[in-house]
Amino acid sequence: MATDVPDPGAANPAVEELRARLLAAEQALRARDKTIAALVQRERDRANNRHSAYRMIEENAELQHVVERKTLELEVQNRKLERASNELRQSNALWEVLMENSPTYIAFKDRRSRFVRCSRSVLAALNLPDLKALRGKTDGDFFTEAFARETARDEAEIIRTGRPIVGKIEKVEYRDGRHLWALTTKMPWRNHARIIGTFMVATDLTAIKTAEARLEATNKRLVQASRLAGMAEVATNVLHNVGNVLNSVNVSATLISDTIRQTKVHNLAKLATLLETHQSDLASFLTNDPRGRVVPAYVRSLATSLTEEHQGLLTELGHLRKNIEHIKDIVAMQQRHARFSGLEELVCVQDLIEDAIQMNADSLMRHGVALVRRLDRDQLHLTVEKNKLIQILVNLLSNARHACSDSGRPDKEVVVACSRAGDDILIEVTDNGVGISADHLVQIFAHGFTTRKEGHGFGLHSSALAAKELGGSLTVRSDGPGKGASFLLRVPVRQPQA
């Protein structure tokens, strides 16, 4: 039996249908895939768009925050700027008030020392109407060449070093002959760190300088008066001593005068007349006449009396000569110390102390004041104006004598001591007199101060001045009224050079 075998080359409808269905399914799958891809892309785009929107919102919020913060900062800065502008306007107003009304001289100059700005007081001093007349000019247009040259040097040095010149006292000399004294401070004028010129602030010292000159002249007169007073104190002590010696001279002269007035020498003339009368019978007269017999005894008595008178006259003449020599020594001592006033010379301290004691010796003795010496055994020498030193010592001894005399105590005593302490010579005069109260101690060396009714208050003041001129000092201590006082003079061995 025969079987049908399909022809491979013939079309098979079922296969074709299946192939068509497969192709359609494949196309449907591709279309679905495209649709799904489109949907996925759309969702992705939507997601991206949503993220961008969120980001834009966040950025917008952040930008808004930044804007707000910057706005606040700008407002703060604007307020600060406005406040600074107000302060600047106020400062400028105050500056203008200062420049227009201050009596202090204020001026600004550029690096070539040309005026840029100045106060009204500078314009008035220069006799200029306004700033235009000053701007661009230099000191040489108004002041002397020497002063202008000096100020130019100062300003060049300030610009070179940047260091100010503070508190310089200048004599400002104008070309028209005027001058004034000024206390000037000159400083660098800076623009940030760069020096663009100088500025100066000056105060007129003319009135003060004039007052200082008058005060100095007054002080010189006062010092001279005090020195003369001290010299007068020395002279007074000299005159006291001379006066005491003159009293002794007067006593001796009176005794000599009385002795000569009462002498029996004139009886010799009577005896000679009597003997001449009996010259022819002289032997009989001396032997037999009652008057003649007493002649030998009378001659012996007269000889004895005249011899005593002669011896007394010689003694008083010796006293007189000694007292005159004493006066001569006192005057010579004063002349010796006054001869070289102002000149320094090498002196022995103990010798000067002895001279001062001698000038006061009679006054101390007359007031019953005992003097005790406690002088260094070794001779102490120093170079000094000895007239000033002797003036101090005489004043101190005189002051001690007055203090003892006024105390009324029977054991009046003054102690003079000297020693060396390092480079200083110490001379101390101590008394057991009336003492000094605490309130008087602080003014004991003041000019015109004194506790004595007959005092003038110059002695201790002039002594303190003289001690200072010698480069030393004069101090005092006292435990109070009735307890004496001690004055210590300290003088350097080597005097400072003038």
CSV table of C-alpha atoms in Angstrom, one decimal:
chain,number,residue,atom,x,y,z
A,1,MET,CA,0.0,0.0,0.0
A,2,ALA,CA,1.3,3.2,-0.9
A,3,THR,CA,2.0,6.1,1.7
A,4,ASP,CA,1.8,9.9,0.9
A,5,VAL,CA,5.1,11.7,1.5
A,6,PRO,CA,4.9,15.6,1.6
A,7,ASP,CA,6.8,17.6,-0.8
A,8,PRO,CA,9.5,19.6,1.0
A,9,GLY,CA,9.4,22.3,-1.6
A,10,ALA,CA,5.6,22.8,-1.3
A,11,ALA,CA,4.2,25.5,1.0
A,12,ASN,CA,2.7,24.3,4.3
A,13,PRO,CA,-0.2,26.5,5.4
A,14,ALA,CA,0.1,25.5,9.0
A,15,VAL,CA,3.7,26.3,9.1
A,16,GLU,CA,3.1,29.6,7.4
A,17,GLU,CA,0.4,30.5,9.8
A,18,LEU,CA,2.6,29.6,12.6
A,19,ARG,CA,5.4,31.6,11.2
A,20,ALA,CA,3.1,34.5,10.7
A,21,ARG,CA,1.8,34.2,14.2
A,22,LEU,CA,5.4,34.0,15.5
A,23,LEU,CA,6.4,37.1,13.5
A,24,ALA,CA,3.3,39.0,14.8
A,25,ALA,CA,4.1,37.9,18.3
A,26,GLU,CA,7.7,39.0,17.9
A,27,GLN,CA,6.6,42.4,16.6
A,28,ALA,CA,4.1,42.7,19.4
A,29,LEU,CA,6.9,41.9,21.9
A,30,ARG,CA,9.1,44.6,20.3
A,31,ALA,CA,6.3,47.1,20.4
A,32,ARG,CA,5.7,46.2,24.0
A,33,ASP,CA,9.4,46.6,24.8
A,34,LYS,CA,9.4,50.0,23.2
A,35,THR,CA,6.3,50.9,25.1
A,36,ILE,CA,7.9,49.7,28.4
A,37,ALA,CA,11.2,51.5,27.5
A,38,ALA,CA,9.2,54.6,26.7
A,39,LEU,CA,7.3,54.3,30.0
A,40,VAL,CA,10.5,53.7,32.0
A,41,GLN,CA,12.2,56.6,30.3
A,42,ARG,CA,9.2,58.8,31.0
A,43,GLU,CA,9.3,57.8,34.6
A,44,ARG,CA,12.9,58.4,34.7
A,45,ASP,CA,12.4,61.8,33.2
A,46,ARG,CA,9.7,62.5,35.7
A,47,ALA,CA,11.9,61.4,38.6
A,48,ASN,CA,14.8,63.6,37.3
A,49,ASN,CA,12.4,66.5,36.9
A,50,ARG,CA,11.1,66.0,40.4
A,51,HIS,CA,14.7,65.9,41.8
A,52,SER,CA,15.7,69.0,39.8
A,53,ALA,CA,12.6,70.8,41.2
A,54,TYR,CA,13.5,69.8,44.7
A,55,ARG,CA,17.1,70.9,44.2
A,56,MET,CA,15.9,74.1,42.7
A,57,ILE,CA,13.7,74.7,45.7
A,58,GLU,CA,16.6,73.9,48.1
A,59,GLU,CA,19.0,76.2,46.2
A,60,ASN,CA,16.4,78.9,46.0
A,61,ALA,CA,15.9,78.6,49.8
A,62,GLU,CA,19.6,78.7,50.4
A,63,LEU,CA,20.0,81.6,48.0
A,64,GLN,CA,17.2,83.4,49.8
A,65,HIS,CA,19.0,82.8,53.1
A,66,VAL,CA,22.2,84.1,51.7
A,67,VAL,CA,20.5,87.2,50.4
A,68,GLU,CA,18.8,87.8,53.7
A,69,ARG,CA,22.1,87.4,55.6
A,70,LYS,CA,24.0,89.6,53.1
A,71,THR,CA,21.2,92.2,53.4
A,72,LEU,CA,21.5,92.2,57.2
A,73,GLU,CA,25.3,92.5,56.9
A,74,LEU,CA,24.9,95.4,54.4
A,75,GLU,CA,22.4,97.1,56.7
A,76,VAL,CA,24.9,96.7,59.6
A,77,GLN,CA,27.7,98.0,57.4
A,78,ASN,CA,25.5,100.9,56.3
A,79,ARG,CA,24.7,101.8,59.9
A,80,LYS,CA,28.4,101.6,60.8
A,81,LEU,CA,29.3,103.6,57.7
A,82,GLU,CA,26.7,106.2,58.6
A,83,ARG,CA,27.9,106.3,62.2
A,84,ALA,CA,31.5,106.6,61.0
A,85,SER,CA,30.5,109.3,58.6
A,86,ASN,CA,28.8,111.2,61.4
A,87,GLU,CA,31.8,110.7,63.7
A,88,LEU,CA,34.1,111.8,60.9
A,89,ARG,CA,32.0,114.9,60.3
A,90,GLN,CA,32.0,115.6,64.0
A,91,SER,CA,35.8,115.1,64.2
A,92,ASN,CA,36.3,117.3,61.2
A,93,ALA,CA,34.1,120.0,62.9
A,94,LEU,CA,36.1,119.6,66.1
A,95,TRP,CA,39.3,119.7,64.2
A,96,GLU,CA,38.2,122.9,62.5
A,97,VAL,CA,37.3,124.4,65.8
A,98,LEU,CA,40.7,123.4,67.2
A,99,MET,CA,42.6,124.8,64.2
A,100,GLU,CA,40.6,128.0,64.3
A,101,ASN,CA,40.6,128.8,68.0
A,102,SER,CA,43.5,127.0,69.7
A,103,PRO,CA,46.3,129.3,70.9
A,104,THR,CA,48.7,126.4,70.4
A,105,TYR,CA,50.7,126.6,67.1
A,106,ILE,CA,49.9,123.6,64.8
A,107,ALA,CA,51.4,123.2,61.4
A,108,PHE,CA,51.7,120.4,58.7
A,109,LYS,CA,54.5,120.3,56.2
A,110,ASP,CA,55.2,118.1,53.2
A,111,ARG,CA,58.5,116.2,52.7
A,112,ARG,CA,60.1,119.3,51.3
A,113,SER,CA,59.3,121.3,54.4
A,114,ARG,CA,56.6,123.3,52.7
A,115,PHE,CA,53.5,124.3,54.7
A,116,VAL,CA,50.3,122.4,53.9
A,117,ARG,CA,48.0,123.3,56.7
A,118,CYS,CA,48.2,125.3,59.9
A,119,SER,CA,46.2,126.6,62.8
A,120,ARG,CA,44.8,130.2,62.9
A,121,SER,CA,47.3,131.0,65.6
A,122,VAL,CA,50.2,130.3,63.2
A,123,LEU,CA,48.6,132.6,60.6
A,124,ALA,CA,48.2,135.3,63.2
A,125,ALA,CA,51.8,134.9,64.3
A,126,LEU,CA,53.0,135.2,60.7
A,127,ASN,CA,50.6,138.1,60.0
A,128,LEU,CA,49.0,136.2,57.1
A,129,PRO,CA,45.3,136.7,56.2
A,130,ASP,CA,44.5,133.1,55.3
A,131,LEU,CA,45.9,129.6,54.5
A,132,LYS,CA,46.3,130.4,50.8
A,133,ALA,CA,49.0,132.9,51.7
A,134,LEU,CA,51.0,130.3,53.6
A,135,ARG,CA,50.5,127.1,51.6
A,136,GLY,CA,53.7,126.1,49.6
A,137,LYS,CA,56.0,128.4,51.6
A,138,THR,CA,58.8,127.4,54.0
A,139,ASP,CA,60.2,128.7,57.2
A,140,GLY,CA,62.8,130.6,55.3
A,141,ASP,CA,60.1,132.9,54.1
A,142,PHE,CA,59.3,134.1,57.6
A,143,PHE,CA,62.2,133.3,60.0
A,144,THR,CA,65.9,134.0,60.1
A,145,GLU,CA,68.2,131.9,58.1
A,146,ALA,CA,69.7,130.2,61.1
A,147,PHE,CA,66.4,129.2,62.6
A,148,ALA,CA,65.0,128.0,59.2
A,149,ARG,CA,68.1,125.9,58.7
A,150,GLU,CA,67.8,124.3,62.1
A,151,THR,CA,64.1,123.4,61.6
A,152,ALA,CA,64.8,122.0,58.2
A,153,ARG,CA,67.5,119.7,59.7
A,154,ASP,CA,65.0,118.6,62.4
A,155,GLU,CA,62.3,117.8,59.8
A,156,ALA,CA,64.8,116.0,57.5
A,157,GLU,CA,65.9,113.8,60.4
A,158,ILE,CA,62.3,113.0,61.4
A,159,ILE,CA,61.5,112.0,57.8
A,160,ARG,CA,64.7,109.9,57.6
A,161,THR,CA,64.3,108.0,60.9
A,162,GLY,CA,60.6,108.3,61.7
A,163,ARG,CA,61.6,109.3,65.3
A,164,PRO,CA,59.8,112.4,66.7
A,165,ILE,CA,61.4,115.3,68.5
A,166,VAL,CA,59.5,115.9,71.8
A,167,GLY,CA,59.6,118.9,74.1
A,168,LYS,CA,62.3,120.9,72.4
A,169,ILE,CA,62.6,124.5,73.7
A,170,GLU,CA,63.3,126.8,70.8
A,171,LYS,CA,64.0,130.5,70.4
A,172,VAL,CA,61.9,131.4,67.3
A,173,GLU,CA,63.5,134.3,65.5
A,174,TYR,CA,61.5,136.2,62.9
A,175,ARG,CA,63.0,138.0,60.0
A,176,ASP,CA,61.4,141.3,61.1
A,177,GLY,CA,63.4,141.1,64.4
A,178,ARG,CA,60.7,139.6,66.6
A,179,HIS,CA,61.4,136.6,68.7
A,180,LEU,CA,59.5,134.2,71.0
A,181,TRP,CA,60.2,131.1,73.0
A,182,ALA,CA,58.3,127.9,72.2
A,183,LEU,CA,58.0,124.4,73.6
A,184,THR,CA,57.8,122.3,70.3
A,185,THR,CA,57.1,118.7,69.5
A,186,LYS,CA,57.7,117.6,65.9
A,187,MET,CA,56.4,114.3,64.6
A,188,PRO,CA,56.3,112.3,61.3
A,189,TRP,CA,53.1,112.8,59.3
A,190,ARG,CA,52.1,109.4,58.0
A,191,ASN,CA,49.7,108.1,55.4
A,192,HIS,CA,49.3,104.5,56.6
A,193,ALA,CA,53.0,103.4,56.9
A,194,ARG,CA,54.4,105.9,54.5
A,195,ILE,CA,55.8,109.2,55.8
A,196,ILE,CA,54.5,112.0,53.7
A,197,GLY,CA,55.8,114.9,55.8
A,198,THR,CA,56.0,116.3,59.3
A,199,PHE,CA,53.7,118.2,61.7
A,200,MET,CA,54.5,120.2,64.8
A,201,VAL,CA,52.7,121.4,67.9
A,202,ALA,CA,54.2,124.3,69.8
A,203,THR,CA,53.3,126.3,72.9
A,204,ASP,CA,54.3,129.9,73.4
A,205,LEU,CA,56.7,130.0,76.4
A,206,THR,CA,57.6,133.7,76.1
A,207,ALA,CA,55.7,134.8,79.2
A,208,ILE,CA,57.1,131.9,81.2
A,209,LYS,CA,60.6,132.6,80.0
A,210,THR,CA,60.3,136.2,80.9
A,211,ALA,CA,59.0,135.3,84.3
A,212,GLU,CA,61.8,132.8,84.7
A,213,ALA,CA,64.4,135.5,83.8
A,214,ARG,CA,62.8,137.8,86.4
A,215,LEU,CA,62.7,135.0,89.0
A,216,GLU,CA,66.3,134.1,88.3
A,217,ALA,CA,67.4,137.8,88.7
A,218,THR,CA,65.4,137.9,91.9
A,219,ASN,CA,67.0,134.7,93.1
A,220,LYS,CA,70.4,136.1,92.3
A,221,ARG,CA,69.7,139.2,94.3
A,222,LEU,CA,68.3,137.1,97.1
A,223,VAL,CA,71.4,134.8,97.1
A,224,GLN,CA,73.6,137.9,97.0
A,225,ALA,CA,71.6,139.4,99.9
A,226,SER,CA,71.9,136.2,101.8
A,227,ARG,CA,75.6,136.0,101.1
A,228,LEU,CA,76.0,139.6,102.2
A,229,ALA,CA,74.0,138.8,105.3
A,230,GLY,CA,76.2,135.8,106.0
A,231,MET,CA,79.3,138.0,105.5
A,232,ALA,CA,77.7,140.5,107.8
A,233,GLU,CA,77.2,137.8,110.4
A,234,VAL,CA,80.9,137.0,110.1
A,235,ALA,CA,81.8,140.7,110.3
A,236,THR,CA,79.5,141.1,113.3
A,237,ASN,CA,81.4,138.3,115.1
A,238,VAL,CA,84.6,139.9,114.2
A,239,LEU,CA,83.4,143.3,115.5
A,240,HIS,CA,82.2,141.6,118.7
A,241,ASN,CA,85.6,140.1,119.2
A,242,VAL,CA,87.4,143.4,118.3
A,243,GLY,CA,84.9,145.2,120.6
A,244,ASN,CA,85.8,142.9,123.5
A,245,VAL,CA,89.5,143.3,123.0
A,246,LEU,CA,88.9,147.1,122.7
A,247,ASN,CA,87.3,147.0,126.1
A,248,SER,CA,90.5,145.5,127.5
A,249,VAL,CA,92.5,148.1,125.6
A,250,ASN,CA,90.3,150.8,127.0
A,251,VAL,CA,90.8,149.4,130.6
A,252,SER,CA,94.6,149.3,130.1
A,253,ALA,CA,94.6,152.8,128.6
A,254,THR,CA,92.5,154.1,131.5
A,255,LEU,CA,94.8,152.5,134.1
A,256,ILE,CA,97.8,154.0,132.3
A,257,SER,CA,96.1,157.4,132.2
A,258,ASP,CA,95.1,157.3,135.9
A,259,THR,CA,98.6,156.2,136.9
A,260,ILE,CA,100.2,159.0,135.0
A,261,ARG,CA,97.7,161.5,136.3
A,262,GLN,CA,98.3,160.4,139.9
A,263,THR,CA,102.1,159.9,139.6
A,264,LYS,CA,104.4,161.5,142.2
A,265,VAL,CA,106.9,162.5,139.6
A,266,HIS,CA,106.0,166.2,140.1
A,267,ASN,CA,107.2,165.8,143.7
A,268,LEU,CA,110.7,165.4,142.3
A,269,ALA,CA,110.4,169.0,141.0
A,270,LYS,CA,109.5,170.2,144.4
A,271,LEU,CA,112.4,168.3,146.0
A,272,ALA,CA,114.8,169.7,143.4
A,273,THR,CA,113.6,173.3,144.1
A,274,LEU,CA,114.0,172.7,147.8
A,275,LEU,CA,117.5,171.4,147.4
A,276,GLU,CA,118.5,174.2,145.0
A,277,THR,CA,117.3,176.7,147.7
A,278,HIS,CA,119.7,175.2,150.2
A,279,GLN,CA,122.4,174.5,147.7
A,280,SER,CA,124.9,176.7,149.7
A,281,ASP,CA,124.3,174.9,153.0
A,282,LEU,CA,123.0,171.6,151.7
A,283,ALA,CA,125.0,169.5,154.2
A,284,SER,CA,123.7,171.5,157.2
A,285,PHE,CA,120.2,171.5,155.8
A,286,LEU,CA,120.1,167.7,155.4
A,287,THR,CA,121.7,167.2,158.8
A,288,ASN,CA,120.2,169.9,161.1
A,289,ASP,CA,117.0,171.1,159.4
A,290,PRO,CA,113.9,169.0,160.2
A,291,ARG,CA,112.8,169.2,156.6
A,292,GLY,CA,116.2,168.2,155.4
A,293,ARG,CA,116.5,165.2,157.6
A,294,VAL,CA,113.4,163.5,156.0
A,295,VAL,CA,114.7,164.0,152.5
A,296,PRO,CA,116.7,160.7,152.2
A,297,ALA,CA,113.7,158.7,153.5
A,298,TYR,CA,111.4,160.6,151.2
A,299,VAL,CA,113.7,159.9,148.2
A,300,ARG,CA,113.7,156.2,149.0
A,301,SER,CA,109.9,156.2,149.3
A,302,LEU,CA,109.5,158.2,146.1
A,303,ALA,CA,111.9,155.8,144.3
A,304,THR,CA,109.9,152.8,145.5
A,305,SER,CA,106.6,154.4,144.4
A,306,LEU,CA,108.0,155.4,141.0
A,307,THR,CA,109.4,152.0,140.5
A,308,GLU,CA,106.0,150.4,141.2
A,309,GLU,CA,104.4,152.9,138.8
A,310,HIS,CA,106.9,152.1,136.2
A,311,GLN,CA,106.4,148.4,136.6
A,312,GLY,CA,102.6,148.8,136.5
A,313,LEU,CA,102.9,151.0,133.4
A,314,LEU,CA,105.1,148.3,131.7
A,315,THR,CA,102.6,145.6,132.6
A,316,GLU,CA,99.6,147.6,131.2
A,317,LEU,CA,101.6,148.5,128.1
A,318,GLY,CA,102.3,144.8,127.7
A,319,HIS,CA,98.6,144.1,128.0
A,320,LEU,CA,97.8,146.9,125.6
A,321,ARG,CA,100.3,145.7,123.0
A,322,LYS,CA,99.0,142.1,123.4
A,323,ASN,CA,95.4,143.3,122.9
A,324,ILE,CA,96.4,145.4,119.9
A,325,GLU,CA,98.1,142.3,118.4
A,326,HIS,CA,94.9,140.4,119.1
A,327,ILE,CA,92.9,142.9,117.1
A,328,LYS,CA,95.5,142.8,114.4
A,329,ASP,CA,95.2,139.0,114.2
A,330,ILE,CA,91.4,139.1,114.1
A,331,VAL,CA,91.4,141.6,111.3
A,332,ALA,CA,94.1,139.8,109.4
A,333,MET,CA,92.2,136.5,109.8
A,334,GLN,CA,89.1,138.1,108.3
A,335,GLN,CA,91.1,139.7,105.5
A,336,ARG,CA,92.8,136.4,104.8
A,337,HIS,CA,89.5,134.6,104.4
A,338,ALA,CA,87.9,137.3,102.4
A,339,ARG,CA,90.7,138.1,100.0
A,340,PHE,CA,90.2,135.2,97.5
A,341,SER,CA,86.4,135.0,97.3
A,342,GLY,CA,85.3,132.7,94.6
A,343,LEU,CA,88.6,130.9,94.3
A,344,GLU,CA,89.1,127.3,95.4
A,345,GLU,CA,92.2,126.3,97.3
A,346,LEU,CA,93.5,123.4,99.3
A,347,VAL,CA,92.9,124.0,103.0
A,348,CYS,CA,93.2,122.2,106.3
A,349,VAL,CA,89.8,121.7,107.9
A,350,GLN,CA,91.1,121.8,111.4
A,351,ASP,CA,92.8,125.1,110.8
A,352,LEU,CA,89.6,126.7,109.4
A,353,ILE,CA,87.7,125.4,112.4
A,354,GLU,CA,90.3,127.0,114.7
A,355,ASP,CA,90.0,130.3,112.8
A,356,ALA,CA,86.2,130.2,113.2
A,357,ILE,CA,86.6,129.5,116.9
A,358,GLN,CA,89.0,132.4,117.3
A,359,MET,CA,86.5,134.7,115.7
A,360,ASN,CA,83.9,133.6,118.3
A,361,ALA,CA,86.2,133.0,121.2
A,362,ASP,CA,85.6,136.3,123.1
A,363,SER,CA,81.8,136.0,122.6
A,364,LEU,CA,81.8,132.4,123.9
A,365,MET,CA,83.9,133.4,126.9
A,366,ARG,CA,81.8,136.5,127.7
A,367,HIS,CA,78.6,134.4,127.7
A,368,GLY,CA,80.2,131.6,129.7
A,369,VAL,CA,80.0,129.0,127.0
A,370,ALA,CA,82.5,126.2,127.2
A,371,LEU,CA,83.9,125.0,123.9
A,372,VAL,CA,84.8,121.3,123.4
A,373,ARG,CA,86.9,120.2,120.4
A,374,ARG,CA,86.5,116.7,119.0
A,375,LEU,CA,88.6,117.0,115.8
A,376,ASP,CA,90.1,114.2,113.8
A,377,ARG,CA,93.7,113.6,114.8
A,378,ASP,CA,94.7,113.2,111.2
A,379,GLN,CA,94.7,116.5,109.3
A,380,LEU,CA,91.8,116.7,106.9
A,381,HIS,CA,92.3,118.6,103.6
A,382,LEU,CA,89.9,119.5,100.9
A,383,THR,CA,89.7,121.9,97.9
A,384,VAL,CA,87.1,124.5,98.6
A,385,GLU,CA,86.2,128.2,98.6
A,386,LYS,CA,87.4,128.7,102.2
A,387,ASN,CA,85.6,132.1,102.7
A,388,LYS,CA,82.3,130.3,102.2
A,389,LEU,CA,83.3,127.5,104.5
A,390,ILE,CA,84.5,129.9,107.2
A,391,GLN,CA,81.3,131.9,106.8
A,392,ILE,CA,79.3,128.7,107.5
A,393,LEU,CA,81.4,127.8,110.5
A,394,VAL,CA,81.2,131.2,112.0
A,395,ASN,CA,77.4,131.3,111.6
A,396,LEU,CA,77.0,127.9,113.2
A,397,LEU,CA,79.2,128.8,116.2
A,398,SER,CA,77.4,132.1,116.6
A,399,ASN,CA,74.0,130.3,116.4
A,400,ALA,CA,75.1,127.8,119.0
A,401,ARG,CA,76.4,130.5,121.3
A,402,HIS,CA,73.0,132.3,121.1
A,403,ALA,CA,71.1,129.1,121.7
A,404,CYS,CA,73.2,128.4,124.8
A,405,SER,CA,73.0,132.0,126.1
A,406,ASP,CA,69.2,132.0,125.7
A,407,SER,CA,68.8,128.7,127.6
A,408,GLY,CA,70.0,130.3,130.9
A,409,ARG,CA,71.5,127.0,132.1
A,410,PRO,CA,74.8,127.2,134.0
A,411,ASP,CA,76.6,124.4,132.1
A,412,LYS,CA,76.5,126.0,128.6
A,413,GLU,CA,78.5,123.9,126.1
A,414,VAL,CA,79.3,123.8,122.4
A,415,VAL,CA,81.0,120.8,120.9
A,416,VAL,CA,82.8,121.1,117.5
A,417,ALA,CA,83.6,117.8,115.8
A,418,CYS,CA,85.1,116.9,112.4
A,419,SER,CA,85.8,113.6,110.7
A,420,ARG,CA,85.9,112.0,107.3
A,421,ALA,CA,83.2,109.7,105.9
A,422,GLY,CA,84.1,108.3,102.5
A,423,ASP,CA,84.5,111.1,100.1
A,424,ASP,CA,82.9,113.7,102.4
A,425,ILE,CA,84.2,115.8,105.3
A,426,LEU,CA,81.7,116.0,108.2
A,427,ILE,CA,81.7,119.0,110.5
A,428,GLU,CA,79.2,119.0,113.3
A,429,VAL,CA,78.4,121.8,115.8
A,430,THR,CA,76.3,120.7,118.7
A,431,ASP,CA,75.0,122.8,121.6
A,432,ASN,CA,72.9,122.1,124.7
A,433,GLY,CA,70.9,125.3,124.3
A,434,VAL,CA,67.2,126.1,123.8
A,435,GLY,CA,66.6,123.4,121.2
A,436,ILE,CA,64.3,123.5,118.2
A,437,SER,CA,60.6,122.5,118.0
A,438,ALA,CA,59.4,120.1,115.3
A,439,ASP,CA,57.5,122.8,113.4
A,440,HIS,CA,60.5,125.1,113.4
A,441,LEU,CA,62.8,122.3,112.1
A,442,VAL,CA,61.1,122.2,108.7
A,443,GLN,CA,61.7,126.0,108.1
A,444,ILE,CA,64.9,126.6,110.0
A,445,PHE,CA,66.8,127.3,106.8
A,446,ALA,CA,64.1,129.4,105.2
A,447,HIS,CA,64.9,132.9,104.2
A,448,GLY,CA,63.9,135.4,106.9
A,449,PHE,CA,62.9,132.7,109.5
A,450,THR,CA,64.3,133.3,113.0
A,451,THR,CA,63.2,132.5,116.5
A,452,ARG,CA,65.3,135.3,118.1
A,453,LYS,CA,63.8,138.7,118.6
A,454,GLU,CA,67.0,140.5,117.4
A,455,GLY,CA,67.6,137.9,114.6
A,456,HIS,CA,67.2,138.6,110.9
A,457,GLY,CA,66.8,135.1,109.6
A,458,PHE,CA,69.7,135.4,107.1
A,459,GLY,CA,72.5,133.5,108.8
A,460,LEU,CA,71.3,129.9,108.6
A,461,HIS,CA,69.7,130.5,105.2
A,462,SER,CA,72.9,131.9,103.7
A,463,SER,CA,74.9,129.0,105.3
A,464,ALA,CA,72.6,126.5,103.7
A,465,LEU,CA,73.0,128.2,100.3
A,466,ALA,CA,76.8,128.3,100.7
A,467,ALA,CA,76.9,124.6,101.6
A,468,LYS,CA,74.9,123.8,98.5
A,469,GLU,CA,77.3,126.0,96.4
A,470,LEU,CA,80.2,123.9,97.8
A,471,GLY,CA,78.5,120.8,96.5
A,472,GLY,CA,77.5,119.7,100.1
A,473,SER,CA,74.6,120.1,102.5
A,474,LEU,CA,73.7,121.5,105.8
A,475,THR,CA,71.2,119.6,108.0
A,476,VAL,CA,69.9,120.0,111.5
A,477,ARG,CA,68.4,117.7,114.2
A,478,SER,CA,66.9,118.4,117.6
A,479,ASP,CA,64.9,116.4,120.1
A,480,GLY,CA,62.8,119.4,120.9
A,481,PRO,CA,62.8,122.6,123.0
A,482,GLY,CA,65.3,122.6,125.8
A,483,LYS,CA,67.2,119.6,124.4
A,484,GLY,CA,69.8,121.4,122.3
A,485,ALA,CA,70.5,121.1,118.6
A,486,SER,CA,73.1,119.7,116.2
A,487,PHE,CA,74.0,121.1,112.8
A,488,LEU,CA,75.9,118.8,110.4
A,489,LEU,CA,77.8,120.3,107.5
A,490,ARG,CA,78.8,117.7,104.8
A,491,VAL,CA,81.3,118.9,102.2
A,492,PRO,CA,82.8,116.6,99.4
A,493,VAL,CA,86.5,116.3,99.4
A,494,ARG,CA,86.7,116.9,95.7
A,495,GLN,CA,84.6,119.8,94.6
A,496,PRO,CA,82.5,119.4,91.4
A,497,GLN,CA,83.9,121.3,88.5
A,498,ALA,CA,82.0,124.5,87.5
